[in-house]
Amino acid sequence: MDTLDISDNIRIPMSEIQTTAVRSQGAGGQNVNKVATAIHLRFDIAHCDALPAAIKNRLLSRPDHRITADGVVVIKSQAFRSQDRNRQAAFSRLSELLHSALRTRKRRIPTKVSKRAKQKRLDAKSKRGDLKRSRAKVSRD
């Protein structure tokens, strides 16, 4: 695998993605103390030539904790006991993040409340007010 395919026309070369094997945290007995099974994945968004400028800007403007101020995506995968599965999980998370930047949100078109709906709301309010008024104590004038 020499490229990470995001879409038909966007392919990121593996040379731009850095992976480092580190020791995993948590339970695992002797295995966790001996073998570096966790994966740290680093991908520099700003310096990637494979990504279009619009997608770079969309990614960099996101409030995602995995994206640093320098524009580097840092993903740590340690869910599995094998290094291979953790690497696959990290790549799939990166792919998912980049895939989400491809989708643009549909622009909301503001709408007005119809006259009928306004009238219905006002009628309901006045009806409720009449009901409350009818419960009030009657004064003896």
mmCIF file of N, CA and C in Angstrom:
data_model
loop_
_atom_site.group_PDB
_atom_site.id
_atom_site.type_symbol
_atom_site.label_atom_id
_atom_site.label_comp_id
_atom_site.label_asym_id
_atom_site.label_seq_id
_atom_site.Cartn_x
_atom_site.Cartn_y
_atom_site.Cartn_z
ATOM 1 N N MET A 1 0.854 -1.178 0.000
ATOM 2 C CA MET A 1 0.000 0.000 0.000
ATOM 3 C C MET A 1 0.901 1.242 0.000
ATOM 4 N N ASP A 2 0.932 1.939 -1.112
ATOM 5 C CA ASP A 2 1.804 3.100 -1.223
ATOM 6 C C ASP A 2 1.042 4.419 -1.170
ATOM 7 N N THR A 3 -0.303 4.368 -1.231
ATOM 8 C CA THR A 3 -1.128 5.570 -1.086
ATOM 9 C C THR A 3 -2.339 5.265 -0.219
ATOM 10 N N LEU A 4 -2.834 6.299 0.434
ATOM 11 C CA LEU A 4 -4.078 6.202 1.198
ATOM 12 C C LEU A 4 -5.152 6.865 0.354
ATOM 13 N N ASP A 5 -6.090 6.063 -0.154
ATOM 14 C CA ASP A 5 -7.135 6.574 -1.040
ATOM 15 C C ASP A 5 -8.267 7.188 -0.225
ATOM 16 N N ILE A 6 -8.504 8.475 -0.450
ATOM 17 C CA ILE A 6 -9.579 9.193 0.230
ATOM 18 C C ILE A 6 -10.798 9.262 -0.681
ATOM 19 N N SER A 7 -10.587 9.620 -1.926
ATOM 20 C CA SER A 7 -11.663 9.646 -2.916
ATOM 21 C C SER A 7 -11.051 9.245 -4.261
ATOM 22 N N ASP A 8 -11.845 9.349 -5.319
ATOM 23 C CA ASP A 8 -11.349 8.962 -6.643
ATOM 24 C C ASP A 8 -10.158 9.790 -7.092
ATOM 25 N N ASN A 9 -10.168 11.078 -6.757
ATOM 26 C CA ASN A 9 -9.093 11.953 -7.229
ATOM 27 C C ASN A 9 -8.141 12.415 -6.127
ATOM 28 N N ILE A 10 -8.347 11.978 -4.897
ATOM 29 C CA ILE A 10 -7.451 12.363 -3.799
ATOM 30 C C ILE A 10 -6.787 11.109 -3.231
ATOM 31 N N ARG A 11 -5.470 11.047 -3.407
ATOM 32 C CA ARG A 11 -4.662 9.945 -2.885
ATOM 33 C C ARG A 11 -3.468 10.551 -2.153
ATOM 34 N N ILE A 12 -3.305 10.138 -0.914
ATOM 35 C CA ILE A 12 -2.203 10.673 -0.125
ATOM 36 C C ILE A 12 -1.069 9.653 -0.113
ATOM 37 N N PRO A 13 0.128 10.056 -0.536
ATOM 38 C CA PRO A 13 1.264 9.129 -0.509
ATOM 39 C C PRO A 13 1.640 8.779 0.932
ATOM 40 N N MET A 14 2.017 7.534 1.142
ATOM 41 C CA MET A 14 2.384 7.074 2.486
ATOM 42 C C MET A 14 3.642 7.777 2.996
ATOM 43 N N SER A 15 4.426 8.338 2.092
ATOM 44 C CA SER A 15 5.636 9.051 2.517
ATOM 45 C C SER A 15 5.302 10.313 3.311
ATOM 46 N N GLU A 16 4.075 10.818 3.183
ATOM 47 C CA GLU A 16 3.667 12.021 3.914
ATOM 48 C C GLU A 16 3.038 11.696 5.266
ATOM 49 N N ILE A 17 2.839 10.406 5.540
ATOM 50 C CA ILE A 17 2.246 9.971 6.804
ATOM 51 C C ILE A 17 3.332 9.269 7.611
ATOM 52 N N GLN A 18 3.561 9.746 8.831
ATOM 53 C CA GLN A 18 4.572 9.143 9.700
ATOM 54 C C GLN A 18 3.887 8.257 10.726
ATOM 55 N N THR A 19 4.365 7.033 10.867
ATOM 56 C CA THR A 19 3.848 6.147 11.908
ATOM 57 C C THR A 19 5.011 5.719 12.790
ATOM 58 N N THR A 20 4.754 5.712 14.086
ATOM 59 C CA THR A 20 5.762 5.314 15.060
ATOM 60 C C THR A 20 5.134 4.306 16.002
ATOM 61 N N ALA A 21 5.823 3.221 16.249
ATOM 62 C CA ALA A 21 5.345 2.220 17.199
ATOM 63 C C ALA A 21 5.859 2.582 18.582
ATOM 64 N N VAL A 22 4.954 2.633 19.549
ATOM 65 C CA VAL A 22 5.315 2.948 20.931
ATOM 66 C C VAL A 22 4.681 1.911 21.847
ATOM 67 N N ARG A 23 5.126 1.880 23.080
ATOM 68 C CA ARG A 23 4.541 0.937 24.031
ATOM 69 C C ARG A 23 3.152 1.391 24.401
ATOM 70 N N SER A 24 2.284 0.424 24.486
ATOM 71 C CA SER A 24 0.886 0.691 24.786
ATOM 72 C C SER A 24 0.689 0.877 26.282
ATOM 73 N N GLN A 25 -0.418 1.516 26.647
ATOM 74 C CA GLN A 25 -0.753 1.708 28.058
ATOM 75 C C GLN A 25 -1.828 0.716 28.461
ATOM 76 N N GLY A 26 -2.050 0.586 29.739
ATOM 77 C CA GLY A 26 -3.166 -0.208 30.231
ATOM 78 C C GLY A 26 -2.832 -1.673 30.421
ATOM 79 N N ALA A 27 -3.887 -2.484 30.529
ATOM 80 C CA ALA A 27 -3.751 -3.906 30.807
ATOM 81 C C ALA A 27 -3.123 -4.633 29.628
ATOM 82 N N GLY A 28 -2.508 -5.772 29.905
ATOM 83 C CA GLY A 28 -1.902 -6.568 28.847
ATOM 84 C C GLY A 28 -0.798 -7.462 29.362
ATOM 85 N N GLY A 29 -0.517 -7.377 30.652
ATOM 86 C CA GLY A 29 0.483 -8.261 31.248
ATOM 87 C C GLY A 29 1.878 -7.984 30.734
ATOM 88 N N GLN A 30 2.642 -9.063 30.534
ATOM 89 C CA GLN A 30 4.025 -8.928 30.079
ATOM 90 C C GLN A 30 4.099 -8.324 28.681
ATOM 91 N N ASN A 31 3.094 -8.616 27.865
ATOM 92 C CA ASN A 31 3.091 -8.139 26.482
ATOM 93 C C ASN A 31 3.194 -6.620 26.422
ATOM 94 N N VAL A 32 2.489 -5.947 27.318
ATOM 95 C CA VAL A 32 2.470 -4.487 27.295
ATOM 96 C C VAL A 32 3.830 -3.912 27.696
ATOM 97 N N ASN A 33 4.594 -4.649 28.494
ATOM 98 C CA ASN A 33 5.912 -4.180 28.927
ATOM 99 C C ASN A 33 7.012 -4.461 27.913
ATOM 100 N N LYS A 34 6.793 -5.431 27.039
ATOM 101 C CA LYS A 34 7.839 -5.862 26.114
ATOM 102 C C LYS A 34 7.690 -5.296 24.705
ATOM 103 N N VAL A 35 6.468 -5.297 24.182
ATOM 104 C CA VAL A 35 6.242 -5.049 22.766
ATOM 105 C C VAL A 35 5.628 -3.678 22.531
ATOM 106 N N ALA A 36 6.127 -2.973 21.527
ATOM 107 C CA ALA A 36 5.576 -1.665 21.153
ATOM 108 C C ALA A 36 4.428 -1.897 20.177
ATOM 109 N N THR A 37 3.200 -1.999 20.717
ATOM 110 C CA THR A 37 2.051 -2.318 19.865
ATOM 111 C C THR A 37 1.215 -1.098 19.504
ATOM 112 N N ALA A 38 1.303 -0.031 20.283
ATOM 113 C CA ALA A 38 0.513 1.170 19.979
ATOM 114 C C ALA A 38 1.156 1.917 18.809
ATOM 115 N N ILE A 39 0.326 2.639 18.067
ATOM 116 C CA ILE A 39 0.801 3.381 16.900
ATOM 117 C C ILE A 39 0.491 4.862 17.072
ATOM 118 N N HIS A 40 1.515 5.697 16.862
ATOM 119 C CA HIS A 40 1.324 7.150 16.776
ATOM 120 C C HIS A 40 1.403 7.513 15.308
ATOM 121 N N LEU A 41 0.343 8.092 14.787
ATOM 122 C CA LEU A 41 0.302 8.497 13.383
ATOM 123 C C LEU A 41 0.324 10.016 13.325
ATOM 124 N N ARG A 42 1.175 10.560 12.486
ATOM 125 C CA ARG A 42 1.277 12.011 12.309
ATOM 126 C C ARG A 42 1.143 12.335 10.829
ATOM 127 N N PHE A 43 0.275 13.324 10.537
ATOM 128 C CA PHE A 43 0.058 13.741 9.154
ATOM 129 C C PHE A 43 -0.011 15.255 9.118
ATOM 130 N N ASP A 44 0.876 15.878 8.350
ATOM 131 C CA ASP A 44 0.955 17.336 8.254
ATOM 132 C C ASP A 44 0.015 17.819 7.147
ATOM 133 N N ILE A 45 -1.088 18.421 7.548
ATOM 134 C CA ILE A 45 -2.103 18.888 6.594
ATOM 135 C C ILE A 45 -1.558 20.035 5.748
ATOM 136 N N ALA A 46 -0.914 20.976 6.400
ATOM 137 C CA ALA A 46 -0.473 22.199 5.722
ATOM 138 C C ALA A 46 0.539 21.932 4.608
ATOM 139 N N HIS A 47 1.389 20.937 4.764
ATOM 140 C CA HIS A 47 2.446 20.684 3.784
ATOM 141 C C HIS A 47 2.131 19.533 2.835
ATOM 142 N N CYS A 48 0.903 19.068 2.820
ATOM 143 C CA CYS A 48 0.516 17.965 1.935
ATOM 144 C C CYS A 48 0.088 18.526 0.578
ATOM 145 N N ASP A 49 0.763 18.091 -0.473
ATOM 146 C CA ASP A 49 0.447 18.573 -1.823
ATOM 147 C C ASP A 49 -0.734 17.842 -2.432
ATOM 148 N N ALA A 50 -1.088 16.697 -1.884
ATOM 149 C CA ALA A 50 -2.170 15.883 -2.450
ATOM 150 C C ALA A 50 -3.557 16.442 -2.115
ATOM 151 N N LEU A 51 -3.644 17.240 -1.060
ATOM 152 C CA LEU A 51 -4.944 17.790 -0.650
ATOM 153 C C LEU A 51 -5.199 19.140 -1.320
ATOM 154 N N PRO A 52 -6.414 19.350 -1.845
ATOM 155 C CA PRO A 52 -6.775 20.670 -2.382
ATOM 156 C C PRO A 52 -6.824 21.720 -1.270
ATOM 157 N N ALA A 53 -6.638 22.961 -1.631
ATOM 158 C CA ALA A 53 -6.592 24.058 -0.651
ATOM 159 C C ALA A 53 -7.885 24.184 0.138
ATOM 160 N N ALA A 54 -9.023 23.966 -0.516
ATOM 161 C CA ALA A 54 -10.318 24.096 0.172
ATOM 162 C C ALA A 54 -10.444 23.069 1.294
ATOM 163 N N ILE A 55 -9.997 21.853 1.042
ATOM 164 C CA ILE A 55 -10.089 20.798 2.059
ATOM 165 C C ILE A 55 -9.097 21.062 3.184
ATOM 166 N N LYS A 56 -7.910 21.562 2.848
ATOM 167 C CA LYS A 56 -6.933 21.923 3.878
ATOM 168 C C LYS A 56 -7.518 22.966 4.822
ATOM 169 N N ASN A 57 -8.128 24.008 4.238
ATOM 170 C CA ASN A 57 -8.715 25.075 5.062
ATOM 171 C C ASN A 57 -9.842 24.548 5.935
ATOM 172 N N ARG A 58 -10.665 23.677 5.367
ATOM 173 C CA ARG A 58 -11.776 23.097 6.121
ATOM 174 C C ARG A 58 -11.261 22.270 7.292
ATOM 175 N N LEU A 59 -10.202 21.519 7.071
ATOM 176 C CA LEU A 59 -9.625 20.698 8.137
ATOM 177 C C LEU A 59 -8.984 21.556 9.216
ATOM 178 N N LEU A 60 -8.234 22.572 8.789
ATOM 179 C CA LEU A 60 -7.525 23.414 9.754
ATOM 180 C C LEU A 60 -8.461 24.286 10.580
ATOM 181 N N SER A 61 -9.648 24.579 10.062
ATOM 182 C CA SER A 61 -10.590 25.420 10.804
ATOM 183 C C SER A 61 -11.475 24.601 11.752
ATOM 184 N N ARG A 62 -11.325 23.292 11.729
ATOM 185 C CA ARG A 62 -12.146 22.434 12.596
ATOM 186 C C ARG A 62 -11.695 22.501 14.053
ATOM 187 N N PRO A 63 -12.653 22.410 14.973
ATOM 188 C CA PRO A 63 -12.283 22.371 16.392
ATOM 189 C C PRO A 63 -12.023 20.935 16.848
ATOM 190 N N ASP A 64 -11.119 20.248 16.195
ATOM 191 C CA ASP A 64 -10.835 18.846 16.491
ATOM 192 C C ASP A 64 -9.581 18.765 17.349
ATOM 193 N N HIS A 65 -9.641 18.034 18.454
ATOM 194 C CA HIS A 65 -8.498 17.952 19.365
ATOM 195 C C HIS A 65 -7.328 17.169 18.774
ATOM 196 N N ARG A 66 -7.561 16.415 17.705
ATOM 197 C CA ARG A 66 -6.486 15.641 17.077
ATOM 198 C C ARG A 66 -5.625 16.504 16.148
ATOM 199 N N ILE A 67 -6.106 17.695 15.818
ATOM 200 C CA ILE A 67 -5.355 18.597 14.930
ATOM 201 C C ILE A 67 -4.671 19.660 15.778
ATOM 202 N N THR A 68 -3.341 19.719 15.695
ATOM 203 C CA THR A 68 -2.578 20.677 16.499
ATOM 204 C C THR A 68 -2.649 22.070 15.877
ATOM 205 N N ALA A 69 -2.129 23.052 16.589
ATOM 206 C CA ALA A 69 -2.113 24.435 16.097
ATOM 207 C C ALA A 69 -1.232 24.567 14.856
ATOM 208 N N ASP A 70 -0.250 23.683 14.720
ATOM 209 C CA ASP A 70 0.647 23.709 13.558
ATOM 210 C C ASP A 70 0.027 23.054 12.334
ATOM 211 N N GLY A 71 -1.138 22.447 12.485
ATOM 212 C CA GLY A 71 -1.802 21.792 11.368
ATOM 213 C C GLY A 71 -1.368 20.357 11.163
ATOM 214 N N VAL A 72 -0.988 19.697 12.245
ATOM 215 C CA VAL A 72 -0.569 18.296 12.180
ATOM 216 C C VAL A 72 -1.635 17.438 12.858
ATOM 217 N N VAL A 73 -2.095 16.403 12.155
ATOM 218 C CA VAL A 73 -3.053 15.464 12.732
ATOM 219 C C VAL A 73 -2.257 14.419 13.503
ATOM 220 N N VAL A 74 -2.612 14.222 14.779
ATOM 221 C CA VAL A 74 -1.955 13.222 15.614
ATOM 222 C C VAL A 74 -3.009 12.230 16.070
ATOM 223 N N ILE A 75 -2.817 10.963 15.681
ATOM 224 C CA ILE A 75 -3.764 9.913 16.059
ATOM 225 C C ILE A 75 -2.988 8.825 16.776
ATOM 226 N N LYS A 76 -3.479 8.419 17.962
ATOM 227 C CA LYS A 76 -2.861 7.324 18.701
ATOM 228 C C LYS A 76 -3.841 6.170 18.727
ATOM 229 N N SER A 77 -3.373 5.014 18.307
ATOM 230 C CA SER A 77 -4.218 3.826 18.292
ATOM 231 C C SER A 77 -3.575 2.754 19.160
ATOM 232 N N GLN A 78 -4.305 2.318 20.196
ATOM 233 C CA GLN A 78 -3.787 1.291 21.093
ATOM 234 C C GLN A 78 -4.881 0.341 21.547
ATOM 235 N N ALA A 79 -5.958 0.254 20.769
ATOM 236 C CA ALA A 79 -7.100 -0.565 21.164
ATOM 237 C C ALA A 79 -6.829 -2.059 21.027
ATOM 238 N N PHE A 80 -5.935 -2.428 20.111
ATOM 239 C CA PHE A 80 -5.696 -3.845 19.836
ATOM 240 C C PHE A 80 -4.348 -4.286 20.388
ATOM 241 N N ARG A 81 -4.159 -5.609 20.506
ATOM 242 C CA ARG A 81 -2.912 -6.142 21.047
ATOM 243 C C ARG A 81 -1.833 -6.275 19.979
ATOM 244 N N SER A 82 -2.223 -6.193 18.700
ATOM 245 C CA SER A 82 -1.207 -6.328 17.655
ATOM 246 C C SER A 82 -0.937 -4.971 17.005
ATOM 247 N N GLN A 83 0.310 -4.794 16.618
ATOM 248 C CA GLN A 83 0.737 -3.543 16.001
ATOM 249 C C GLN A 83 0.050 -3.334 14.650
ATOM 250 N N ASP A 84 -0.115 -4.407 13.903
ATOM 251 C CA ASP A 84 -0.759 -4.337 12.584
ATOM 252 C C ASP A 84 -2.182 -3.816 12.669
ATOM 253 N N ARG A 85 -2.961 -4.368 13.591
ATOM 254 C CA ARG A 85 -4.360 -3.932 13.720
ATOM 255 C C ARG A 85 -4.456 -2.499 14.207
ATOM 256 N N ASN A 86 -3.545 -2.097 15.089
ATOM 257 C CA ASN A 86 -3.527 -0.705 15.541
ATOM 258 C C ASN A 86 -3.163 0.234 14.398
ATOM 259 N N ARG A 87 -2.243 -0.183 13.520
ATOM 260 C CA ARG A 87 -1.862 0.625 12.361
ATOM 261 C C ARG A 87 -3.061 0.791 11.428
ATOM 262 N N GLN A 88 -3.775 -0.309 11.178
ATOM 263 C CA GLN A 88 -4.964 -0.254 10.321
ATOM 264 C C GLN A 88 -6.026 0.661 10.919
ATOM 265 N N ALA A 89 -6.209 0.575 12.235
ATOM 266 C CA ALA A 89 -7.197 1.420 12.910
ATOM 267 C C ALA A 89 -6.821 2.893 12.805
ATOM 268 N N ALA A 90 -5.536 3.200 12.947
ATOM 269 C CA ALA A 90 -5.075 4.590 12.850
ATOM 270 C C ALA A 90 -5.292 5.131 11.440
ATOM 271 N N PHE A 91 -4.957 4.318 10.420
ATOM 272 C CA PHE A 91 -5.157 4.749 9.038
ATOM 273 C C PHE A 91 -6.637 4.936 8.724
ATOM 274 N N SER A 92 -7.478 4.064 9.251
ATOM 275 C CA SER A 92 -8.917 4.211 8.984
ATOM 276 C C SER A 92 -9.476 5.457 9.666
ATOM 277 N N ARG A 93 -8.956 5.795 10.856
ATOM 278 C CA ARG A 93 -9.408 7.022 11.526
ATOM 279 C C ARG A 93 -8.969 8.267 10.771
ATOM 280 N N LEU A 94 -7.748 8.237 10.238
ATOM 281 C CA LEU A 94 -7.264 9.361 9.430
ATOM 282 C C LEU A 94 -8.099 9.487 8.162
ATOM 283 N N SER A 95 -8.381 8.362 7.534
ATOM 284 C CA SER A 95 -9.186 8.351 6.316
ATOM 285 C C SER A 95 -10.587 8.905 6.595
ATOM 286 N N GLU A 96 -11.155 8.506 7.721
ATOM 287 C CA GLU A 96 -12.489 8.987 8.113
ATOM 288 C C GLU A 96 -12.489 10.498 8.347
ATOM 289 N N LEU A 97 -11.427 11.005 8.987
ATOM 290 C CA LEU A 97 -11.313 12.444 9.246
ATOM 291 C C LEU A 97 -11.221 13.221 7.932
ATOM 292 N N LEU A 98 -10.385 12.741 7.013
ATOM 293 C CA LEU A 98 -10.232 13.416 5.734
ATOM 294 C C LEU A 98 -11.493 13.286 4.882
ATOM 295 N N HIS A 99 -12.154 12.155 4.989
ATOM 296 C CA HIS A 99 -13.411 11.936 4.256
ATOM 297 C C HIS A 99 -14.502 12.908 4.722
ATOM 298 N N SER A 100 -14.534 13.161 6.023
ATOM 299 C CA SER A 100 -15.550 14.075 6.565
ATOM 300 C C SER A 100 -15.332 15.504 6.084
ATOM 301 N N ALA A 101 -14.083 15.854 5.758
ATOM 302 C CA ALA A 101 -13.789 17.209 5.261
ATOM 303 C C ALA A 101 -14.239 17.374 3.815
ATOM 304 N N LEU A 102 -14.427 16.276 3.111
ATOM 305 C CA LEU A 102 -14.885 16.353 1.718
ATOM 306 C C LEU A 102 -16.347 16.783 1.628
ATOM 307 N N ARG A 103 -17.121 16.364 2.626
ATOM 308 C CA ARG A 103 -18.554 16.685 2.615
ATOM 309 C C ARG A 103 -18.779 18.124 3.066
ATOM 310 N N THR A 104 -19.524 18.861 2.269
ATOM 311 C CA THR A 104 -19.871 20.226 2.650
ATOM 312 C C THR A 104 -21.284 20.218 3.214
ATOM 313 N N ARG A 105 -21.501 21.020 4.222
ATOM 314 C CA ARG A 105 -22.821 21.086 4.830
ATOM 315 C C ARG A 105 -23.760 21.862 3.925
ATOM 316 N N LYS A 106 -24.988 21.393 3.850
ATOM 317 C CA LYS A 106 -25.990 22.057 3.036
ATOM 318 C C LYS A 106 -26.350 23.387 3.692
ATOM 319 N N ARG A 107 -26.363 24.434 2.906
ATOM 320 C CA ARG A 107 -26.652 25.763 3.435
ATOM 321 C C ARG A 107 -28.127 25.870 3.806
ATOM 322 N N ARG A 108 -28.397 26.410 4.980
ATOM 323 C CA ARG A 108 -29.762 26.548 5.458
ATOM 324 C C ARG A 108 -30.405 27.767 4.828
ATOM 325 N N ILE A 109 -31.600 27.572 4.312
ATOM 326 C CA ILE A 109 -32.357 28.684 3.741
ATOM 327 C C ILE A 109 -33.402 29.098 4.770
ATOM 328 N N PRO A 110 -33.285 30.326 5.305
ATOM 329 C CA PRO A 110 -34.242 30.759 6.329
ATOM 330 C C PRO A 110 -35.653 30.886 5.749
ATOM 331 N N THR A 111 -36.612 30.415 6.504
ATOM 332 C CA THR A 111 -38.008 30.480 6.047
ATOM 333 C C THR A 111 -38.823 31.323 7.007
ATOM 334 N N LYS A 112 -39.948 31.847 6.504
ATOM 335 C CA LYS A 112 -40.847 32.639 7.343
ATOM 336 C C LYS A 112 -41.963 31.749 7.878
ATOM 337 N N VAL A 113 -42.502 32.144 9.004
ATOM 338 C CA VAL A 113 -43.663 31.455 9.550
ATOM 339 C C VAL A 113 -44.878 31.940 8.768
ATOM 340 N N SER A 114 -45.736 31.006 8.372
ATOM 341 C CA SER A 114 -46.891 31.387 7.558
ATOM 342 C C SER A 114 -47.904 32.180 8.383
ATOM 343 N N LYS A 115 -48.747 32.947 7.691
ATOM 344 C CA LYS A 115 -49.775 33.754 8.371
ATOM 345 C C LYS A 115 -50.719 32.862 9.151
ATOM 346 N N ARG A 116 -51.066 31.723 8.558
ATOM 347 C CA ARG A 116 -51.980 30.767 9.198
ATOM 348 C C ARG A 116 -51.382 30.248 10.508
ATOM 349 N N ALA A 117 -50.099 29.928 10.505
ATOM 350 C CA ALA A 117 -49.440 29.422 11.710
ATOM 351 C C ALA A 117 -49.381 30.494 12.788
ATOM 352 N N LYS A 118 -49.095 31.761 12.388
ATOM 353 C CA LYS A 118 -49.077 32.866 13.352
ATOM 354 C C LYS A 118 -50.445 33.042 13.995
ATOM 355 N N GLN A 119 -51.496 33.044 13.147
ATOM 356 C CA GLN A 119 -52.863 33.231 13.641
ATOM 357 C C GLN A 119 -53.258 32.107 14.586
ATOM 358 N N LYS A 120 -52.879 30.880 14.238
ATOM 359 C CA LYS A 120 -53.196 29.717 15.061
ATOM 360 C C LYS A 120 -52.535 29.844 16.436
ATOM 361 N N ARG A 121 -51.278 30.306 16.464
ATOM 362 C CA ARG A 121 -50.555 30.484 17.726
ATOM 363 C C ARG A 121 -51.216 31.557 18.582
ATOM 364 N N LEU A 122 -51.597 32.678 17.950
ATOM 365 C CA LEU A 122 -52.231 33.762 18.698
ATOM 366 C C LEU A 122 -53.599 33.345 19.231
ATOM 367 N N ASP A 123 -54.340 32.583 18.441
ATOM 368 C CA ASP A 123 -55.644 32.078 18.899
ATOM 369 C C ASP A 123 -55.486 31.164 20.112
ATOM 370 N N ALA A 124 -54.474 30.298 20.069
ATOM 371 C CA ALA A 124 -54.221 29.381 21.182
ATOM 372 C C ALA A 124 -53.841 30.155 22.438
ATOM 373 N N LYS A 125 -53.056 31.226 22.248
ATOM 374 C CA LYS A 125 -52.650 32.047 23.398
ATOM 375 C C LYS A 125 -53.855 32.744 24.031
ATOM 376 N N SER A 126 -54.719 33.312 23.170
ATOM 377 C CA SER A 126 -55.875 34.031 23.722
ATOM 378 C C SER A 126 -56.860 33.070 24.375
ATOM 379 N N LYS A 127 -56.982 31.866 23.808
ATOM 380 C CA LYS A 127 -57.869 30.856 24.397
ATOM 381 C C LYS A 127 -57.364 30.453 25.783
ATOM 382 N N ARG A 128 -56.045 30.275 25.897
ATOM 383 C CA ARG A 128 -55.431 29.910 27.172
ATOM 384 C C ARG A 128 -55.601 31.046 28.182
ATOM 385 N N GLY A 129 -55.448 32.295 27.718
ATOM 386 C CA GLY A 129 -55.643 33.449 28.600
ATOM 387 C C GLY A 129 -57.070 33.534 29.102
ATOM 388 N N ASP A 130 -58.040 33.264 28.204
ATOM 389 C CA ASP A 130 -59.457 33.264 28.612
ATOM 390 C C ASP A 130 -59.713 32.212 29.679
ATOM 391 N N LEU A 131 -59.133 31.024 29.491
ATOM 392 C CA LEU A 131 -59.304 29.939 30.450
ATOM 393 C C LEU A 131 -58.755 30.346 31.814
ATOM 394 N N LYS A 132 -57.590 30.969 31.844
ATOM 395 C CA LYS A 132 -56.983 31.388 33.105
ATOM 396 C C LYS A 132 -57.802 32.510 33.754
ATOM 397 N N ARG A 133 -58.318 33.409 32.903
ATOM 398 C CA ARG A 133 -59.140 34.508 33.416
ATOM 399 C C ARG A 133 -60.425 33.980 34.052
ATOM 400 N N SER A 134 -60.962 32.897 33.494
ATOM 401 C CA SER A 134 -62.207 32.339 34.025
ATOM 402 C C SER A 134 -61.990 31.665 35.379
ATOM 403 N N ARG A 135 -60.747 31.308 35.702
ATOM 404 C CA ARG A 135 -60.451 30.673 36.986
ATOM 405 C C ARG A 135 -60.260 31.700 38.101
ATOM 406 N N ALA A 136 -60.116 32.966 37.761
ATOM 407 C CA ALA A 136 -59.828 34.009 38.759
ATOM 408 C C ALA A 136 -61.041 34.195 39.669
ATOM 409 N N LYS A 137 -60.741 34.680 40.885
ATOM 410 C CA LYS A 137 -61.820 34.946 41.834
ATOM 411 C C LYS A 137 -62.671 36.115 41.327
ATOM 412 N N VAL A 138 -63.921 36.002 41.563
ATOM 413 C CA VAL A 138 -64.841 37.053 41.121
ATOM 414 C C VAL A 138 -64.907 38.117 42.214
ATOM 415 N N SER A 139 -64.719 39.350 41.825
ATOM 416 C CA SER A 139 -64.767 40.443 42.814
ATOM 417 C C SER A 139 -66.224 40.912 42.947
ATOM 418 N N ARG A 140 -66.630 41.313 44.169
ATOM 419 C CA ARG A 140 -68.004 41.763 44.422
ATOM 420 C C ARG A 140 -68.040 43.286 44.436
ATOM 421 N N ASP A 141 -68.348 43.815 43.274
ATOM 422 C CA ASP A 141 -68.423 45.284 43.177
ATOM 423 C C ASP A 141 -69.825 45.774 43.279
#
